């Protein structure tokens, strides 16, 4: 009996997939089809897969060509599958020519001609119109956002708006996008607005964008008042628009794995969280010159609140802030101490004090530690009373990480809503409440 194996994502199952499987089956007597998991696709940068693993498997099965379907979870699995299933022929489409020649050491390799003019990428782009993104603001993050958006198929950064027209022009020229001098023209030509303007302007811009029926991705901190956040989410709901806060960490695979492990009971009941984020800033930056809305807590606090709210919930009993100030009462370092029903949390942020950006989650059976930069989680360890027992976990973090939130936003817009739990409205509203409490305490509310 000749055994044949092939692999693929098989998203939005199409004729090319059907013909590939038909010819793969014809190469032998028994066909094994490996279908990729969502995690594996994410890890190799394929972020916009629409169909679930179950749907993709069902579609492969429906062809009647597969005698067995297996799951492909990681790079390097192919060789062990060939050995395990005693495979004679490995086959894939001609788009992979040369790529799998190394498999010839273990079995025969056949590249089948790829069917012309059809692919999942093409279908994804046809089924869902390209979302034209408009950027408000031209700070450092927007440049990174723009570069990251290039790795997500289905979006295109159309143009930029900034009341400082000269900055907008410079930015647009650098990145080859349009510059819109009036908001009317800006809204006319865009579907999704990325708000990355100074913190205190978020509320007005988000509201305006929603009232123009745009979807909105707003940089952290979303708003500086709880009521404003609630109002914006209510408008988004009423107008059926997607609105979410761009705390990139929330959408990254490593951070999500960390939260899953922390919630799994492995370290028992979580009782204490210690989280720190510091970034030494140049003295002339907005963060260190804006006496009203500059400073470390507004700049970095959202990141630190994320694991705390994810693990303890957003309803804290008490919070206390202590800061070290620079000129103009700008907080160079802030420590926020939270009391929750389930435990305690310490959040420290610094723009003028350097510390280790570490996340520690302590439980009744053990603790999890993520070294700096924990907000780009790629690796973490679980420790126990028995110091010889250490469990190690890792995951990919591609590029600047913004691609994950852009891709999740696109999925939400296209109705493939699988990511809302990663940063909920309630969490964003509660974070706005913490920002408000901090500003009130500073006498800036
Ligand atoms: N395939 C093919 N002809 C096509 C598209 C895909 O023969 N027009 C083959 C691929 O070469 C691969 C298998 O089908 O062997 C599964 O490919 P997959 O990556 O799932 O499909 P694509 O349409 O190429 O997906 P994407 O656009 O997301 O890369």
mmCIF file of C-alpha atoms and ligand atoms in Angstrom, residues 7-10 14 16-17 20 46 92-93 95-96 114-115 118-121 124, ligand 1:
data_model
loop_
_atom_site.group_PDB
_atom_site.id
_atom_site.type_symbol
_atom_site.label_atom_id
_atom_site.label_comp_id
_atom_site.label_asym_id
_atom_site.label_seq_id
_atom_site.Cartn_x
_atom_site.Cartn_y
_atom_site.Cartn_z
ATOM 1 C CA UNK A 7 -0.443 19.510 4.679
ATOM 2 C CA UNK A 8 -2.254 22.819 4.577
ATOM 3 C CA UNK A 9 -4.425 25.375 6.314
ATOM 4 C CA UNK A 10 -7.357 24.819 3.962
ATOM 5 C CA UNK A 14 -11.588 26.278 -2.526
ATOM 6 C CA UNK A 16 -7.293 24.660 -5.525
ATOM 7 C CA UNK A 17 -7.512 22.672 -2.296
ATOM 8 C CA UNK A 20 -4.640 19.250 -4.712
ATOM 9 C CA UNK A 46 -0.614 33.629 9.127
ATOM 10 C CA UNK A 92 2.286 19.830 -1.595
ATOM 11 C CA UNK A 93 1.502 22.436 -4.236
ATOM 12 C CA UNK A 95 4.140 27.189 -4.615
ATOM 13 C CA UNK A 96 6.406 25.270 -2.239
ATOM 14 C CA UNK A 114 -0.854 24.709 -8.080
ATOM 15 C CA UNK A 115 -4.296 25.622 -9.449
ATOM 16 C CA UNK A 118 -7.360 30.946 -6.554
ATOM 17 C CA UNK A 119 -6.057 31.078 -3.003
ATOM 18 C CA UNK A 120 -7.415 31.556 0.492
ATOM 19 C CA UNK A 121 -5.724 34.952 0.636
ATOM 20 C CA UNK A 124 -10.326 36.523 2.135
HETATM 21 N N1 LIG B 1 -2.976 24.832 -3.291
HETATM 22 C C1 LIG B 1 -3.048 24.570 -4.653
HETATM 23 N N2 LIG B 1 -3.624 25.488 -5.497
HETATM 24 C C2 LIG B 1 -4.089 26.667 -4.998
HETATM 25 C C3 LIG B 1 -4.008 26.953 -3.635
HETATM 26 C C4 LIG B 1 -3.441 26.009 -2.803
HETATM 27 O O1 LIG B 1 -2.633 23.528 -5.110
HETATM 28 N N3 LIG B 1 -4.606 27.541 -5.858
HETATM 29 C C5 LIG B 1 -2.345 23.869 -2.400
HETATM 30 C C6 LIG B 1 -1.126 24.412 -1.685
HETATM 31 O O2 LIG B 1 0.012 24.375 -2.510
HETATM 32 C C7 LIG B 1 -1.027 23.469 -0.506
HETATM 33 C C8 LIG B 1 -2.492 23.128 -0.210
HETATM 34 O O3 LIG B 1 -3.234 23.525 -1.364
HETATM 35 O O4 LIG B 1 -0.375 22.280 -0.898
HETATM 36 C C9 LIG B 1 -3.003 23.867 1.012
HETATM 37 O O5 LIG B 1 -2.669 25.236 0.838
HETATM 38 P P1 LIG B 1 -3.106 26.436 1.755
HETATM 39 O O6 LIG B 1 -1.904 27.154 2.183
HETATM 40 O O7 LIG B 1 -4.068 25.981 2.751
HETATM 41 O O8 LIG B 1 -3.939 27.297 0.652
HETATM 42 P P2 LIG B 1 -3.691 28.717 0.015
HETATM 43 O O9 LIG B 1 -4.883 29.037 -0.817
HETATM 44 O O10 LIG B 1 -2.369 28.764 -0.689
HETATM 45 O O11 LIG B 1 -3.682 29.626 1.329
HETATM 46 P P3 LIG B 1 -3.094 31.072 1.607
HETATM 47 O O12 LIG B 1 -3.575 31.971 0.518
HETATM 48 O O13 LIG B 1 -3.664 31.426 2.962
HETATM 49 O O14 LIG B 1 -1.598 30.939 1.649
#
